[in-house]
Tab-separated table of C-alpha atoms in Angstrom:
chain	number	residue	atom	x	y	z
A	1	UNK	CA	-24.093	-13.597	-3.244
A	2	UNK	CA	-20.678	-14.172	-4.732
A	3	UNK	CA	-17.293	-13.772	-2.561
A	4	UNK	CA	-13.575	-14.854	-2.726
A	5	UNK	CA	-13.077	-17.595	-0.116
A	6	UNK	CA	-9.792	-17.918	1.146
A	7	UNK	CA	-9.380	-21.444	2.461
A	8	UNK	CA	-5.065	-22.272	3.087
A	9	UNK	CA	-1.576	-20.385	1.124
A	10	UNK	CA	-2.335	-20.687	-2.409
A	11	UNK	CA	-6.247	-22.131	-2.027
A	12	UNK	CA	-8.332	-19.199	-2.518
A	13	UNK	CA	-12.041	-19.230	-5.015
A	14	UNK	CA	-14.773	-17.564	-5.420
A	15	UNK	CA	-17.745	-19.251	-3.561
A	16	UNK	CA	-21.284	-18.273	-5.962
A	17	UNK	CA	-23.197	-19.160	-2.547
A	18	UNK	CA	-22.042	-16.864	0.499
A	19	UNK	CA	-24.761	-15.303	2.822
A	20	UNK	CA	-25.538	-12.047	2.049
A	21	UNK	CA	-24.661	-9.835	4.920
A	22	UNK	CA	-26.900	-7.803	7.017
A	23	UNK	CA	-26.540	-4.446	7.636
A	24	UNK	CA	-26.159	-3.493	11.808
A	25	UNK	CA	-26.840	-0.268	13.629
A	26	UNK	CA	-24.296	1.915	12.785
A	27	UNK	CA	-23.439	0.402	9.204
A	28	UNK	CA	-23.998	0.676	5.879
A	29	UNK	CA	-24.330	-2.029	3.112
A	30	UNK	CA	-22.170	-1.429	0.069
A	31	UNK	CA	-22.537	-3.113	-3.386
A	32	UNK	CA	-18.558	-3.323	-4.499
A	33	UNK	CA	-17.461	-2.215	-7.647
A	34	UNK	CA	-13.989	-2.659	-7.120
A	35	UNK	CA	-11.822	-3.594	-4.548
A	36	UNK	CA	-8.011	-3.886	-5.158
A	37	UNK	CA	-5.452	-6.864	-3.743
A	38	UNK	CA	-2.939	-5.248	-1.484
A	39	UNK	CA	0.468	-6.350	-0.527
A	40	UNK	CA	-0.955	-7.923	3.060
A	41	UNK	CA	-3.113	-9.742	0.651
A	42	UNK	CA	-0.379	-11.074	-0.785
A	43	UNK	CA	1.474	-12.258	2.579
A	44	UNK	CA	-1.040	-14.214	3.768
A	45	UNK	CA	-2.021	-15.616	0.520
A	46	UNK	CA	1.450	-16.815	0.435
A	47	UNK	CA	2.393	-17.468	3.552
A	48	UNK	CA	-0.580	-17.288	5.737
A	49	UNK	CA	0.668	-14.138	7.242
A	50	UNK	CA	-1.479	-12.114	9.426
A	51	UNK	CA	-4.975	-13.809	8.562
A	52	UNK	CA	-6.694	-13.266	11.145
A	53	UNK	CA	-6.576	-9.348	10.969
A	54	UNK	CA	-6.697	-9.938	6.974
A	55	UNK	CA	-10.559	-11.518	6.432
A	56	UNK	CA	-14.205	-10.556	7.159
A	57	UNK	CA	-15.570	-14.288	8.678
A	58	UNK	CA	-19.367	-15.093	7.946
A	59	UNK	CA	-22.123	-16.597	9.682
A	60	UNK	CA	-20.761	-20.159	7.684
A	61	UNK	CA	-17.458	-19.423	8.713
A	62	UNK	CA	-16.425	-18.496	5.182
A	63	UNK	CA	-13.135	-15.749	5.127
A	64	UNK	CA	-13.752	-12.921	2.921
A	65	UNK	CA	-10.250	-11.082	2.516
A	66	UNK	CA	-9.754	-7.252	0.890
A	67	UNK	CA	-9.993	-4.043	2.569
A	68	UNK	CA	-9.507	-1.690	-0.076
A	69	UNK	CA	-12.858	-0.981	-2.216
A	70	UNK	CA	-15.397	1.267	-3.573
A	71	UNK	CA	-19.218	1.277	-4.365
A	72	UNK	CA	-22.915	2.260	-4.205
A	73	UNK	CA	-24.620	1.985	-0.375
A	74	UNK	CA	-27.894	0.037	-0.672
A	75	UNK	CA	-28.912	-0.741	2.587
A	76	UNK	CA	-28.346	1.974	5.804
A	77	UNK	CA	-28.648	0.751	9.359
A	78	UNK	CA	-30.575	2.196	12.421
A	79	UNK	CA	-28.590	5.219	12.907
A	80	UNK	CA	-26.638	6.239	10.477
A	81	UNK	CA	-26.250	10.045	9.603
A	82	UNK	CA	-25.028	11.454	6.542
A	83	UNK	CA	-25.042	8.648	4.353
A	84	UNK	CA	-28.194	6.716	1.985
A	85	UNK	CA	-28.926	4.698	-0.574
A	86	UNK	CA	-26.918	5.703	-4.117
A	87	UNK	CA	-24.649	7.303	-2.544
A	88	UNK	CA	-21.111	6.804	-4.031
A	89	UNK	CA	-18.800	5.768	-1.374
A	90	UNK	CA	-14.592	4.334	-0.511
A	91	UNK	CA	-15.011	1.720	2.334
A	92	UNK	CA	-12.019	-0.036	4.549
A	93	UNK	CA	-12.635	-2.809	6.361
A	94	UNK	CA	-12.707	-6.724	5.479
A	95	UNK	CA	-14.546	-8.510	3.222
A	96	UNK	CA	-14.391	-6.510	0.085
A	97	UNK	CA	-14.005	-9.318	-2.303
A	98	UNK	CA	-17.378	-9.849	-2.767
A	99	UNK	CA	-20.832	-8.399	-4.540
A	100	UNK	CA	-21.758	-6.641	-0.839
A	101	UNK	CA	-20.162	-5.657	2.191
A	102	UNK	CA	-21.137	-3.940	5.687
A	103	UNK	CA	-18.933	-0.995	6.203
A	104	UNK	CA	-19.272	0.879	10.111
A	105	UNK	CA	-19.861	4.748	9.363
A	106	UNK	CA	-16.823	6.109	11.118
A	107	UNK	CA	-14.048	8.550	9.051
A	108	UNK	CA	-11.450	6.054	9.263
A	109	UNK	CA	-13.604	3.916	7.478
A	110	UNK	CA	-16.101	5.302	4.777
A	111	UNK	CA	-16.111	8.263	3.003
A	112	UNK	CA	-18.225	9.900	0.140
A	113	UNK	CA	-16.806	9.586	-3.586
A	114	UNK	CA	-16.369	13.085	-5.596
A	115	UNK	CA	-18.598	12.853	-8.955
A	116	UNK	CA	-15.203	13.223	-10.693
A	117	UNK	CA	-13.320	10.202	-9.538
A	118	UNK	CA	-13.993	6.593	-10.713
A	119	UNK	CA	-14.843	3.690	-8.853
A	120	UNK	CA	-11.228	2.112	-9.490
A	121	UNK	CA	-9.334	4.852	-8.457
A	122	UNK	CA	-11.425	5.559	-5.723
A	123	UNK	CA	-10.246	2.116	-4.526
A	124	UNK	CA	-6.663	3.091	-4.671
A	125	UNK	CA	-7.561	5.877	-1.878
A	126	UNK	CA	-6.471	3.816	1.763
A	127	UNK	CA	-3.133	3.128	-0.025
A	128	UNK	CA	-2.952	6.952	-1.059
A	129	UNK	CA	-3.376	8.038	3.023
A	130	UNK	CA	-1.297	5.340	3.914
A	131	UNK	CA	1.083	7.363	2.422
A	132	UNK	CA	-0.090	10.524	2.958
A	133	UNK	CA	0.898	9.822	6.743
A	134	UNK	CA	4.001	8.353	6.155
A	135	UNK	CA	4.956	11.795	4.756
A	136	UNK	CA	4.088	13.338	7.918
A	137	UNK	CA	5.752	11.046	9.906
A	138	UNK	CA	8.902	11.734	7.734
A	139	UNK	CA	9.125	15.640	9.048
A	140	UNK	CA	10.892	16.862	5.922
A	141	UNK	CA	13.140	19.573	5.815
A	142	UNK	CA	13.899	21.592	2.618
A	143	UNK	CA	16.711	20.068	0.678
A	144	UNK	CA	16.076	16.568	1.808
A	145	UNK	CA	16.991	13.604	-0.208
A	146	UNK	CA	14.394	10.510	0.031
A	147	UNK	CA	14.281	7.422	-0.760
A	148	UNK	CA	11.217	5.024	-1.216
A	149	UNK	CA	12.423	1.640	-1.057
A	150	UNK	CA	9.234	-0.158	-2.933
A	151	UNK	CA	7.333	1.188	-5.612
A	152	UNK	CA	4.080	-0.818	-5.811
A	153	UNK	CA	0.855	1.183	-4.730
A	154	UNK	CA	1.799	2.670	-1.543
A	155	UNK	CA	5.564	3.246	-2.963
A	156	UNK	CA	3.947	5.149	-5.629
A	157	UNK	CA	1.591	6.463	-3.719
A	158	UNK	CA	4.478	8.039	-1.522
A	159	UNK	CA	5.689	9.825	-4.645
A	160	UNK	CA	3.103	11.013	-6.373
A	161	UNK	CA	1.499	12.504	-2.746
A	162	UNK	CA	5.353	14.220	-2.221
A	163	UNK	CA	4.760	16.009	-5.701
A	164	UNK	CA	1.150	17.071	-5.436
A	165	UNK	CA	2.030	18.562	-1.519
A	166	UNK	CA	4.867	20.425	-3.388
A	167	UNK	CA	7.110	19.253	-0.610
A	168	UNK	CA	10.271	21.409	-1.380
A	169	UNK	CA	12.951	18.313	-1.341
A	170	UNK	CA	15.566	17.334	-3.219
A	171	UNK	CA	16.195	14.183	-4.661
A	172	UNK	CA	13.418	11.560	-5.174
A	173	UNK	CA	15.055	7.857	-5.479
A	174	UNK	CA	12.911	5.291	-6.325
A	175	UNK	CA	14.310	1.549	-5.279
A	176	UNK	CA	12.725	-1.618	-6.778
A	177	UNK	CA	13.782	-5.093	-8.579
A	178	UNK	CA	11.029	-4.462	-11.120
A	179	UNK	CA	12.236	-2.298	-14.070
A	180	UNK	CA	8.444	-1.823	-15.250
A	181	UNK	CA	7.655	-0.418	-11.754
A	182	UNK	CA	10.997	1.869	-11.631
A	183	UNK	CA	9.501	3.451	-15.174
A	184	UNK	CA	6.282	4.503	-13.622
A	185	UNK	CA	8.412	5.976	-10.543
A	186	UNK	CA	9.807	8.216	-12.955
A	187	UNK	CA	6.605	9.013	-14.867
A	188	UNK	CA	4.908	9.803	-11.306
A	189	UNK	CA	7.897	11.900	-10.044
A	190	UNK	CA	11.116	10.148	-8.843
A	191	UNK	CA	13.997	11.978	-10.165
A	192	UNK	CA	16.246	8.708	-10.038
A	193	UNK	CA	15.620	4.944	-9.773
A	194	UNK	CA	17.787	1.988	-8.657
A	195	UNK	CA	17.452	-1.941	-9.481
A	196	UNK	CA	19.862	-3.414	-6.671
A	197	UNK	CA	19.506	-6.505	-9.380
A	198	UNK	CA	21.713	-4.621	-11.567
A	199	UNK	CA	23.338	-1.911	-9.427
A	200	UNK	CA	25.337	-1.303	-6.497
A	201	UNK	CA	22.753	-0.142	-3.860
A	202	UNK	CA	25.174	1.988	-1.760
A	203	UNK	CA	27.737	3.333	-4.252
A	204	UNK	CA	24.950	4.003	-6.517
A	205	UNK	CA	22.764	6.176	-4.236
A	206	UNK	CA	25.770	7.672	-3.144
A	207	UNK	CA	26.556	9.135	-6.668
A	208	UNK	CA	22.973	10.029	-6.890
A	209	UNK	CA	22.452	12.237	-3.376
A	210	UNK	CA	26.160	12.727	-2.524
A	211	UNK	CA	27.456	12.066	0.477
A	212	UNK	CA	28.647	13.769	3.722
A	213	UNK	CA	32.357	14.570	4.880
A	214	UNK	CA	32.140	12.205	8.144
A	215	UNK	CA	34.271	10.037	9.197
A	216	UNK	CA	32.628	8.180	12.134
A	217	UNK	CA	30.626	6.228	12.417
A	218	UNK	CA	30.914	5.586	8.847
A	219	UNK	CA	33.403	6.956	6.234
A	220	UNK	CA	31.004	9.791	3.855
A	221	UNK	CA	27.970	8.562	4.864
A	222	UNK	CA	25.017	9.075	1.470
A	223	UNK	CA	23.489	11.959	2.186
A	224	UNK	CA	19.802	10.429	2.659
A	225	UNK	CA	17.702	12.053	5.121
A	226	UNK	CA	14.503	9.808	4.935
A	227	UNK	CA	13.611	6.086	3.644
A	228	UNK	CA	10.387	5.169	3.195
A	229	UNK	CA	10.646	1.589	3.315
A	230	UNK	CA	7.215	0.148	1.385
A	231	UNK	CA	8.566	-2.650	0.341
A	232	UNK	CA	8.211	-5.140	3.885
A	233	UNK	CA	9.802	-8.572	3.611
A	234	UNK	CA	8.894	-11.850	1.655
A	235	UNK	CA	10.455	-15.184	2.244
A	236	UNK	CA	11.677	-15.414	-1.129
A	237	UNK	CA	13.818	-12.475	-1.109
A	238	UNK	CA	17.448	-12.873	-1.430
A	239	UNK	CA	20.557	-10.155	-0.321
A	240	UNK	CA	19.849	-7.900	2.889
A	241	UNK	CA	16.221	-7.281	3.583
A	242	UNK	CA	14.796	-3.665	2.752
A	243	UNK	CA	14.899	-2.335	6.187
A	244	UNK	CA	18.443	-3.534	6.992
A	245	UNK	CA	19.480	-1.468	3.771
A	246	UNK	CA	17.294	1.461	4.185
A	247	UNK	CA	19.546	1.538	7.736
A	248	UNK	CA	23.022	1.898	5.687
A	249	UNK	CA	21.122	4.081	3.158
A	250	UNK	CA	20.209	7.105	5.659
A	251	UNK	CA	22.861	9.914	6.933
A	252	UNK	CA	23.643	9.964	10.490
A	253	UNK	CA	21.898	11.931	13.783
A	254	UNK	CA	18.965	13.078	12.387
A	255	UNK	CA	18.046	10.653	9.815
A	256	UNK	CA	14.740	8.443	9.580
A	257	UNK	CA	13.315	5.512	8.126
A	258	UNK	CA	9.648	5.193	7.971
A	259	UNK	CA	8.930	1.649	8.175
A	260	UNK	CA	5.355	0.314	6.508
A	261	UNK	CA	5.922	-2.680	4.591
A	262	UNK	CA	4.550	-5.551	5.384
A	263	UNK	CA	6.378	-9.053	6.947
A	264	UNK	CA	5.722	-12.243	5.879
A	265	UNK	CA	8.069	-13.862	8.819
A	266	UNK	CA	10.253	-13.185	11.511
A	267	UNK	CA	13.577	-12.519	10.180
A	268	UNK	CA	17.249	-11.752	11.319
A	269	UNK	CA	18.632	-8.135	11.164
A	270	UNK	CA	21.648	-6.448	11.521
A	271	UNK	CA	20.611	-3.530	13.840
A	272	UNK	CA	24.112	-2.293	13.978
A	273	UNK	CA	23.834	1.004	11.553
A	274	UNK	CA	20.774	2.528	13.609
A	275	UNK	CA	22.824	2.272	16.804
A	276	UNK	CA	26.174	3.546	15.283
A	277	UNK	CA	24.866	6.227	13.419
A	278	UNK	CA	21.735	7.401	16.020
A	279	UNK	CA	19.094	7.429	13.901
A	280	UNK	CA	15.551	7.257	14.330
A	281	UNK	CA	13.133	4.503	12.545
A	282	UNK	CA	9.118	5.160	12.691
A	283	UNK	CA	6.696	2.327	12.354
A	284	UNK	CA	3.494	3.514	10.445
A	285	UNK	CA	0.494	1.354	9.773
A	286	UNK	CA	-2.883	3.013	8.462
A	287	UNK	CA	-3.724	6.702	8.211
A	288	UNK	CA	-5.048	9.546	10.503
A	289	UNK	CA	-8.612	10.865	10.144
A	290	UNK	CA	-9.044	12.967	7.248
A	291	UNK	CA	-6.438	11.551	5.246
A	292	UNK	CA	-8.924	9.199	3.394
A	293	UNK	CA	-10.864	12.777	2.241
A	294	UNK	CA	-7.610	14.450	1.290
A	295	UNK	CA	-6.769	11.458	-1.168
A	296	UNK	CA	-10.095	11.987	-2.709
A	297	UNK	CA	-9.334	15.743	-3.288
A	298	UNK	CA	-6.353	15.088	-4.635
A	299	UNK	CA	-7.487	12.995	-7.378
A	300	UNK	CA	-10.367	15.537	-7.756
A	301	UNK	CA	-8.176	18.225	-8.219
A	302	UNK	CA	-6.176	16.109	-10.510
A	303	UNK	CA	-3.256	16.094	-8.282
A	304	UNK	CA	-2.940	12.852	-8.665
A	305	UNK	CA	-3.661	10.298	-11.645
A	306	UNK	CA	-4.447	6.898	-9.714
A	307	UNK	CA	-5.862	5.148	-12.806
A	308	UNK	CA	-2.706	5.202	-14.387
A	309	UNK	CA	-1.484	2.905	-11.614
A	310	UNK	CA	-4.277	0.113	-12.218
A	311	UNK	CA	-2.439	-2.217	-14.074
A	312	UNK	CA	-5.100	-5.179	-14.382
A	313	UNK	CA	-8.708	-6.003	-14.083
A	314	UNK	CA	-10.404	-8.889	-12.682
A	315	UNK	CA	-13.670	-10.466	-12.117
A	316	UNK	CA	-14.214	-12.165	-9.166
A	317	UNK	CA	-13.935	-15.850	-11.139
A	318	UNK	CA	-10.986	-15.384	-11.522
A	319	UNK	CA	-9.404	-14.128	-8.646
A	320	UNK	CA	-6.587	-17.280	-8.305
A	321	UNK	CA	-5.685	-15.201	-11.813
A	322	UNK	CA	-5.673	-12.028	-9.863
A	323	UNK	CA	-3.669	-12.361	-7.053
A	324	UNK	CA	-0.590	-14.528	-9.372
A	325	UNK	CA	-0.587	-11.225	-11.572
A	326	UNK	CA	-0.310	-9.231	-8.392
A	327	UNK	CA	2.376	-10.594	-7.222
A	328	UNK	CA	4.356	-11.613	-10.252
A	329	UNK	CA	6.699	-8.440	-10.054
A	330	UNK	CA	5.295	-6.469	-12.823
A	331	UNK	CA	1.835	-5.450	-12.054
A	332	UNK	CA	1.471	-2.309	-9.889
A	333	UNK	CA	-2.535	-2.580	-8.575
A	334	UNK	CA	-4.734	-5.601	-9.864
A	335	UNK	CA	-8.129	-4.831	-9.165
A	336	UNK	CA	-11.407	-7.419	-8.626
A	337	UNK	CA	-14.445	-5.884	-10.396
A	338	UNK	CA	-17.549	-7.636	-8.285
A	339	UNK	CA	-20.303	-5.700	-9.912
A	340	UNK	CA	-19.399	-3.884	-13.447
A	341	UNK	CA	-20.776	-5.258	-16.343
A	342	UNK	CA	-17.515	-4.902	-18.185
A	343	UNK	CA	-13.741	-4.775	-17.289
């Protein structure tokens, strides 16, 4: 069968010859019709980050990365309730980049496709709960401000799942360097965007959300009760890291930052605000059970419009093509297309 090989940072082909997998007790065999390249993709086609937790390895020893797809079972192993052959299905797990994959039957990681919702949106759906949790982590109170500091998938993600949930918030900021990504923040829901490129970060959220009439630890602290910070850190980045300004960005005593982005490295952090101004920062990685089924219904419903967030197509060939699009700046989700006829 064909699959994306990823051999060393920057070195990564499709190999025509990979063994096709069997299907164990407890799995099912999927035939991929798309599978999207998320950030963690990115990292450790980069910079080698987190590889290990990042690739499905074969019986050759060939690494199969992506984790976020879609398809059609075709094989069911001793076992397996609830699921056959032609079923429509999302799978998460590695190895995705390729024509088949074995998926274990578990709700964290397959669940069945509505009729209504197409096999590339359907791939967008662990990104979707990974941000359906991150709201719930967030514990919003009416009136809120927020701030998602990121606004590729997940960012996105974040926003459109605060609008369908009619979360009763205030403001919506939307922080990126990419000016076509801040456009679709606003077409998705964000009722302001920032490019710290172009803008003060601080003074300019201030004007948006206000501030509050404290004087210690810090003079009219922006009135920002939650950051989602989505956007992780790469090496290349230059200025304070996300987190470190998501820390200065959110009000004092009870305010949070959700941290989910990704790391490529280790890096050096001023830890300072958090102490000073006692607030709390929440790690979240992944999604609770259930949350893969209520992305689903929310596209069903037409809650949400994932497609519009697909900004290129791939075929597997050409996945060096794919993952330099996805992380030129502009594109929001590049998806590999394994199985369709045509893109």
């Amino acid at each position: 069968m064909r699959a994306v090989v990823f051999h060393d940072p920057g070195h990564i082909e499709m190999n025509a010859q990979a063994t096709v997998p069997k299907v164990a007790p407890g799995e099912v065999l999927i035939r991929v019709e798309a599978c999207g390249i998320c950030g963690s993709d990115l990292h450790m086609y980069r910079a080698n980050a987190h590889r290990k937790e990042l690739v499905r390895v074969d019986p050759e020893g060939l690494e199969i990365p992506g984790h976020e797809f879609s398809g059609v079972i075709t094989a069911v192993g001793e076992g397996v309730v609830g699921y056959n052959i032609g079923e429509r299905v999302v799978g998460v797990g590695m190895g995705g980049m390729a024509d088949l994959v074995p998926v274990p039957v578990n709700p964290f990681q397959l669940v069945h496709i509505p009729d209504n919702v197409s096999f590339v949106a359907a791939a967008t759906t662990e990104p979707l709960a990974d941000g359906l949790q991150m709201i719930r982590k967030a514990d919003l109170k009416p009136g809120d401000n927020v701030v998602v500091f990121g606004v590729g998938i997940i960012g996105l993600g974040v926003i459109q799942a605060l609008k369908a949930l009619a979360i009763d918030i205030g403001k919506i900021v939307a922080i990126d360097v990419s000016d076509e990504r801040l456009a679709v923040a606003l077409e998705v829901g964000a009722t302001d965007t920032i490019n710290p490129r172009r803008q003060d970060l601080l003074s300019t959220a201030k004007a948006i959300c206000g501030f509050l009439p404290i004087s210690y630890p810090e003079i009219e602290p922006t009135d920002i009760s939650v950051v989602f910070e989505c956007a992780g850190y790469l090496k290349h980045m230059t200025g304070p890291v996300p987190l470190e300004s998501a820390l200065r960005l959110v009000r004092p005593a009870d305010g949070r930052v959700i941290c989910f982005g990704a790391y490529e490295d280790r890096l050096n952090i001023d830890l300072m605000p958090m102490i000073t101004k006692q607030i709390s920062l929440f790690g979240s990685n992944g999604y609770a059970a259930g949350d893969l089924s209520l992305a689903l219904q929310l596209m069903s419903e037409g809650e949400v419009d994932r497609e519009r967030l697909i900004s290129h197509q791939f075929a597997l060939a050409d996945v060096r093509e794919a993952f330099e699009a996805q992380g030129n700046g502009q594109a929001i989700k590049v998806m590999l297309i394994p199985n369709q006829v045509t893109l």
